[in-house]
Amino acid sequence: MNTTQLEGLIGMLAVLGILVLLVLPSVYGIVRDRRIDRQLREAEHVREAEREHGRRQDQKSSSRSTVPSTATWYAEARRSKKLVSS
């Protein structure tokens, strides 16, 4: 290998090195953006699952009020009188 070939090889390696230095930040940014997008999609799926779970919980509960009936009030009053009179 003569001097001219050696200089050509060094120049080609220098150009490739500079090219790598210029391309690396953009490749790093692309990889980072994809990771962030994946995390956002996963978070959205979790949020949708929690919303769906909340809807199921709402559907399972009765739409009627939880106020006790008159019979329950009457029974409670009788029980409390029994406890007091004992």
Short mmCIF file of N, CA and C in Angstrom, two decimals:
data_model
loop_
_atom_site.label_atom_id
_atom_site.label_comp_id
_atom_site.label_asym_id
_atom_site.label_seq_id
_atom_site.Cartn_x
_atom_site.Cartn_y
_atom_site.Cartn_z
N MET A 1 0.86 -1.17 0.00
CA MET A 1 0.00 0.00 0.00
C MET A 1 0.91 1.23 0.00
N ASN A 2 0.70 2.08 -0.98
CA ASN A 2 1.55 3.27 -1.06
C ASN A 2 0.91 4.44 -0.33
N THR A 3 1.55 5.56 -0.35
CA THR A 3 1.13 6.73 0.41
C THR A 3 -0.21 7.27 -0.09
N THR A 4 -0.44 7.26 -1.34
CA THR A 4 -1.69 7.77 -1.91
C THR A 4 -2.87 6.93 -1.45
N GLN A 5 -2.71 5.64 -1.47
CA GLN A 5 -3.78 4.75 -1.02
C GLN A 5 -4.05 4.93 0.48
N LEU A 6 -2.98 5.11 1.25
CA LEU A 6 -3.12 5.31 2.69
C LEU A 6 -3.86 6.61 2.98
N GLU A 7 -3.51 7.68 2.26
CA GLU A 7 -4.20 8.96 2.44
C GLU A 7 -5.67 8.84 2.04
N GLY A 8 -5.96 8.11 0.99
CA GLY A 8 -7.35 7.89 0.56
C GLY A 8 -8.13 7.12 1.61
N LEU A 9 -7.51 6.10 2.19
CA LEU A 9 -8.16 5.31 3.25
C LEU A 9 -8.43 6.17 4.47
N ILE A 10 -7.47 6.97 4.89
CA ILE A 10 -7.65 7.86 6.05
C ILE A 10 -8.76 8.87 5.77
N GLY A 11 -8.77 9.45 4.57
CA GLY A 11 -9.81 10.41 4.22
C GLY A 11 -11.19 9.77 4.21
N MET A 12 -11.30 8.55 3.66
CA MET A 12 -12.58 7.86 3.62
C MET A 12 -13.06 7.54 5.04
N LEU A 13 -12.17 7.09 5.92
CA LEU A 13 -12.54 6.81 7.31
C LEU A 13 -12.95 8.08 8.04
N ALA A 14 -12.31 9.19 7.75
CA ALA A 14 -12.67 10.46 8.38
C ALA A 14 -14.07 10.88 7.94
N VAL A 15 -14.36 10.75 6.65
CA VAL A 15 -15.69 11.12 6.13
C VAL A 15 -16.75 10.21 6.75
N LEU A 16 -16.49 8.92 6.83
CA LEU A 16 -17.45 8.00 7.45
C LEU A 16 -17.65 8.33 8.93
N GLY A 17 -16.57 8.69 9.63
CA GLY A 17 -16.68 9.07 11.04
C GLY A 17 -17.54 10.31 11.22
N ILE A 18 -17.32 11.32 10.36
CA ILE A 18 -18.12 12.54 10.43
C ILE A 18 -19.58 12.23 10.12
N LEU A 19 -19.82 11.37 9.11
CA LEU A 19 -21.19 10.98 8.77
C LEU A 19 -21.88 10.31 9.95
N VAL A 20 -21.17 9.42 10.62
CA VAL A 20 -21.75 8.74 11.80
C VAL A 20 -22.06 9.76 12.89
N LEU A 21 -21.16 10.71 13.11
CA LEU A 21 -21.40 11.74 14.14
C LEU A 21 -22.61 12.62 13.80
N LEU A 22 -22.84 12.84 12.52
CA LEU A 22 -23.99 13.65 12.11
C LEU A 22 -25.30 12.87 12.17
N VAL A 23 -25.26 11.57 11.93
CA VAL A 23 -26.47 10.75 11.88
C VAL A 23 -26.89 10.27 13.27
N LEU A 24 -25.95 10.06 14.17
CA LEU A 24 -26.26 9.51 15.50
C LEU A 24 -27.31 10.30 16.27
N PRO A 25 -27.23 11.63 16.36
CA PRO A 25 -28.27 12.35 17.13
C PRO A 25 -29.68 12.15 16.57
N SER A 26 -29.81 12.11 15.26
CA SER A 26 -31.15 11.92 14.70
C SER A 26 -31.66 10.51 14.95
N VAL A 27 -30.80 9.52 14.87
CA VAL A 27 -31.20 8.14 15.17
C VAL A 27 -31.60 8.03 16.64
N TYR A 28 -30.83 8.66 17.52
CA TYR A 28 -31.17 8.65 18.95
C TYR A 28 -32.53 9.31 19.17
N GLY A 29 -32.81 10.43 18.49
CA GLY A 29 -34.09 11.12 18.63
C GLY A 29 -35.25 10.26 18.14
N ILE A 30 -35.05 9.57 17.03
CA ILE A 30 -36.11 8.69 16.50
C ILE A 30 -36.42 7.57 17.49
N VAL A 31 -35.38 6.95 18.03
CA VAL A 31 -35.58 5.87 19.00
C VAL A 31 -36.28 6.39 20.24
N ARG A 32 -35.88 7.56 20.70
CA ARG A 32 -36.49 8.16 21.90
C ARG A 32 -37.97 8.49 21.65
N ASP A 33 -38.28 9.08 20.48
CA ASP A 33 -39.67 9.39 20.16
C ASP A 33 -40.53 8.14 20.08
N ARG A 34 -40.01 7.08 19.51
CA ARG A 34 -40.78 5.83 19.45
C ARG A 34 -41.04 5.27 20.84
N ARG A 35 -40.04 5.36 21.72
CA ARG A 35 -40.23 4.87 23.09
C ARG A 35 -41.31 5.68 23.80
N ILE A 36 -41.26 7.00 23.64
CA ILE A 36 -42.26 7.87 24.27
C ILE A 36 -43.65 7.59 23.70
N ASP A 37 -43.75 7.41 22.38
CA ASP A 37 -45.04 7.08 21.77
C ASP A 37 -45.59 5.77 22.31
N ARG A 38 -44.72 4.77 22.47
CA ARG A 38 -45.16 3.48 23.00
C ARG A 38 -45.66 3.64 24.44
N GLN A 39 -44.95 4.44 25.25
CA GLN A 39 -45.39 4.65 26.63
C GLN A 39 -46.73 5.37 26.68
N LEU A 40 -46.91 6.35 25.78
CA LEU A 40 -48.20 7.06 25.75
C LEU A 40 -49.34 6.14 25.34
N ARG A 41 -49.09 5.26 24.36
CA ARG A 41 -50.13 4.30 23.95
C ARG A 41 -50.48 3.37 25.09
N GLU A 42 -49.45 2.88 25.81
CA GLU A 42 -49.71 1.98 26.94
C GLU A 42 -50.50 2.70 28.02
N ALA A 43 -50.15 3.96 28.29
CA ALA A 43 -50.87 4.73 29.31
C ALA A 43 -52.32 4.94 28.88
N GLU A 44 -52.56 5.18 27.60
CA GLU A 44 -53.92 5.35 27.10
C GLU A 44 -54.71 4.07 27.25
N HIS A 45 -54.08 2.93 26.97
CA HIS A 45 -54.78 1.65 27.14
C HIS A 45 -55.13 1.42 28.60
N VAL A 46 -54.23 1.76 29.50
CA VAL A 46 -54.51 1.60 30.93
C VAL A 46 -55.66 2.51 31.34
N ARG A 47 -55.64 3.76 30.86
CA ARG A 47 -56.69 4.70 31.19
C ARG A 47 -58.04 4.21 30.66
N GLU A 48 -58.07 3.69 29.45
CA GLU A 48 -59.32 3.16 28.89
C GLU A 48 -59.81 1.95 29.69
N ALA A 49 -58.88 1.10 30.11
CA ALA A 49 -59.27 -0.07 30.91
C ALA A 49 -59.85 0.37 32.25
N GLU A 50 -59.24 1.39 32.87
CA GLU A 50 -59.77 1.89 34.14
C GLU A 50 -61.15 2.51 33.94
N ARG A 51 -61.33 3.24 32.84
CA ARG A 51 -62.64 3.83 32.56
C ARG A 51 -63.69 2.75 32.34
N GLU A 52 -63.32 1.71 31.60
CA GLU A 52 -64.24 0.59 31.34
C GLU A 52 -64.57 -0.13 32.65
N HIS A 53 -63.58 -0.31 33.49
CA HIS A 53 -63.81 -0.96 34.79
C HIS A 53 -64.76 -0.10 35.63
N GLY A 54 -64.58 1.21 35.58
CA GLY A 54 -65.47 2.12 36.31
C GLY A 54 -66.89 2.05 35.79
N ARG A 55 -67.03 1.93 34.48
CA ARG A 55 -68.38 1.81 33.90
C ARG A 55 -69.04 0.52 34.35
N ARG A 56 -68.26 -0.56 34.38
CA ARG A 56 -68.83 -1.83 34.84
C ARG A 56 -69.27 -1.74 36.28
N GLN A 57 -68.48 -1.05 37.11
CA GLN A 57 -68.85 -0.90 38.51
C GLN A 57 -70.15 -0.10 38.63
N ASP A 58 -70.28 0.95 37.81
CA ASP A 58 -71.50 1.76 37.84
C ASP A 58 -72.70 0.95 37.38
N GLN A 59 -72.52 0.10 36.40
CA GLN A 59 -73.63 -0.69 35.88
C GLN A 59 -74.07 -1.74 36.88
N LYS A 60 -73.15 -2.27 37.66
CA LYS A 60 -73.51 -3.30 38.63
C LYS A 60 -74.33 -2.72 39.78
N SER A 61 -74.08 -1.48 40.13
CA SER A 61 -74.79 -0.91 41.27
C SER A 61 -76.24 -0.63 40.87
N SER A 62 -77.10 -0.70 41.82
CA SER A 62 -78.52 -0.48 41.57
C SER A 62 -78.77 1.00 41.31
N SER A 63 -79.73 1.29 40.47
CA SER A 63 -80.07 2.69 40.20
C SER A 63 -81.03 3.21 41.26
N ARG A 64 -81.58 2.33 42.08
CA ARG A 64 -82.49 2.76 43.13
C ARG A 64 -81.71 3.37 44.28
N SER A 65 -82.39 4.21 45.05
CA SER A 65 -81.73 4.82 46.19
C SER A 65 -81.52 3.77 47.28
N THR A 66 -80.61 4.05 48.17
CA THR A 66 -80.30 3.09 49.24
C THR A 66 -81.00 3.45 50.55
N VAL A 67 -82.06 4.24 50.46
CA VAL A 67 -82.81 4.60 51.66
C VAL A 67 -83.60 3.38 52.12
N PRO A 68 -83.49 3.03 53.39
CA PRO A 68 -84.22 1.86 53.87
C PRO A 68 -85.74 2.04 53.76
N SER A 69 -86.43 0.94 53.58
CA SER A 69 -87.89 0.99 53.46
C SER A 69 -88.51 1.24 54.83
N THR A 70 -89.83 1.49 54.81
CA THR A 70 -90.56 1.73 56.06
C THR A 70 -90.49 0.52 56.97
N ALA A 71 -90.54 -0.68 56.38
CA ALA A 71 -90.48 -1.90 57.18
C ALA A 71 -89.14 -1.99 57.92
N THR A 72 -88.09 -1.57 57.27
CA THR A 72 -86.79 -1.61 57.93
C THR A 72 -86.75 -0.64 59.09
N TRP A 73 -87.31 0.57 58.88
CA TRP A 73 -87.34 1.55 59.97
C TRP A 73 -88.16 1.01 61.15
N TYR A 74 -89.27 0.38 60.86
CA TYR A 74 -90.12 -0.16 61.92
C TYR A 74 -89.39 -1.25 62.70
N ALA A 75 -88.70 -2.16 61.94
CA ALA A 75 -87.98 -3.24 62.61
C ALA A 75 -86.85 -2.69 63.46
N GLU A 76 -86.15 -1.68 62.97
CA GLU A 76 -85.07 -1.07 63.74
C GLU A 76 -85.60 -0.47 65.05
N ALA A 77 -86.73 0.20 64.97
CA ALA A 77 -87.30 0.82 66.17
C ALA A 77 -87.67 -0.24 67.18
N ARG A 78 -88.26 -1.36 66.74
CA ARG A 78 -88.64 -2.43 67.66
C ARG A 78 -87.41 -3.06 68.30
N ARG A 79 -86.34 -3.26 67.49
CA ARG A 79 -85.12 -3.85 68.07
C ARG A 79 -84.53 -2.95 69.13
N SER A 80 -84.51 -1.64 68.89
CA SER A 80 -83.91 -0.73 69.85
C SER A 80 -84.74 -0.68 71.13
N LYS A 81 -86.08 -0.80 71.03
CA LYS A 81 -86.93 -0.81 72.23
C LYS A 81 -86.65 -2.06 73.04
N LYS A 82 -86.45 -3.20 72.37
CA LYS A 82 -86.17 -4.43 73.09
C LYS A 82 -84.86 -4.30 73.87
N LEU A 83 -83.86 -3.69 73.24
CA LEU A 83 -82.57 -3.54 73.91
C LEU A 83 -82.68 -2.62 75.11
N VAL A 84 -83.48 -1.59 75.01
CA VAL A 84 -83.62 -0.65 76.11
C VAL A 84 -84.41 -1.28 77.26
N SER A 85 -85.46 -2.04 76.96
CA SER A 85 -86.31 -2.59 78.00
C SER A 85 -85.63 -3.77 78.71
N SER A 86 -84.62 -4.36 78.15
CA SER A 86 -83.99 -5.53 78.78
C SER A 86 -83.20 -5.19 80.00
#
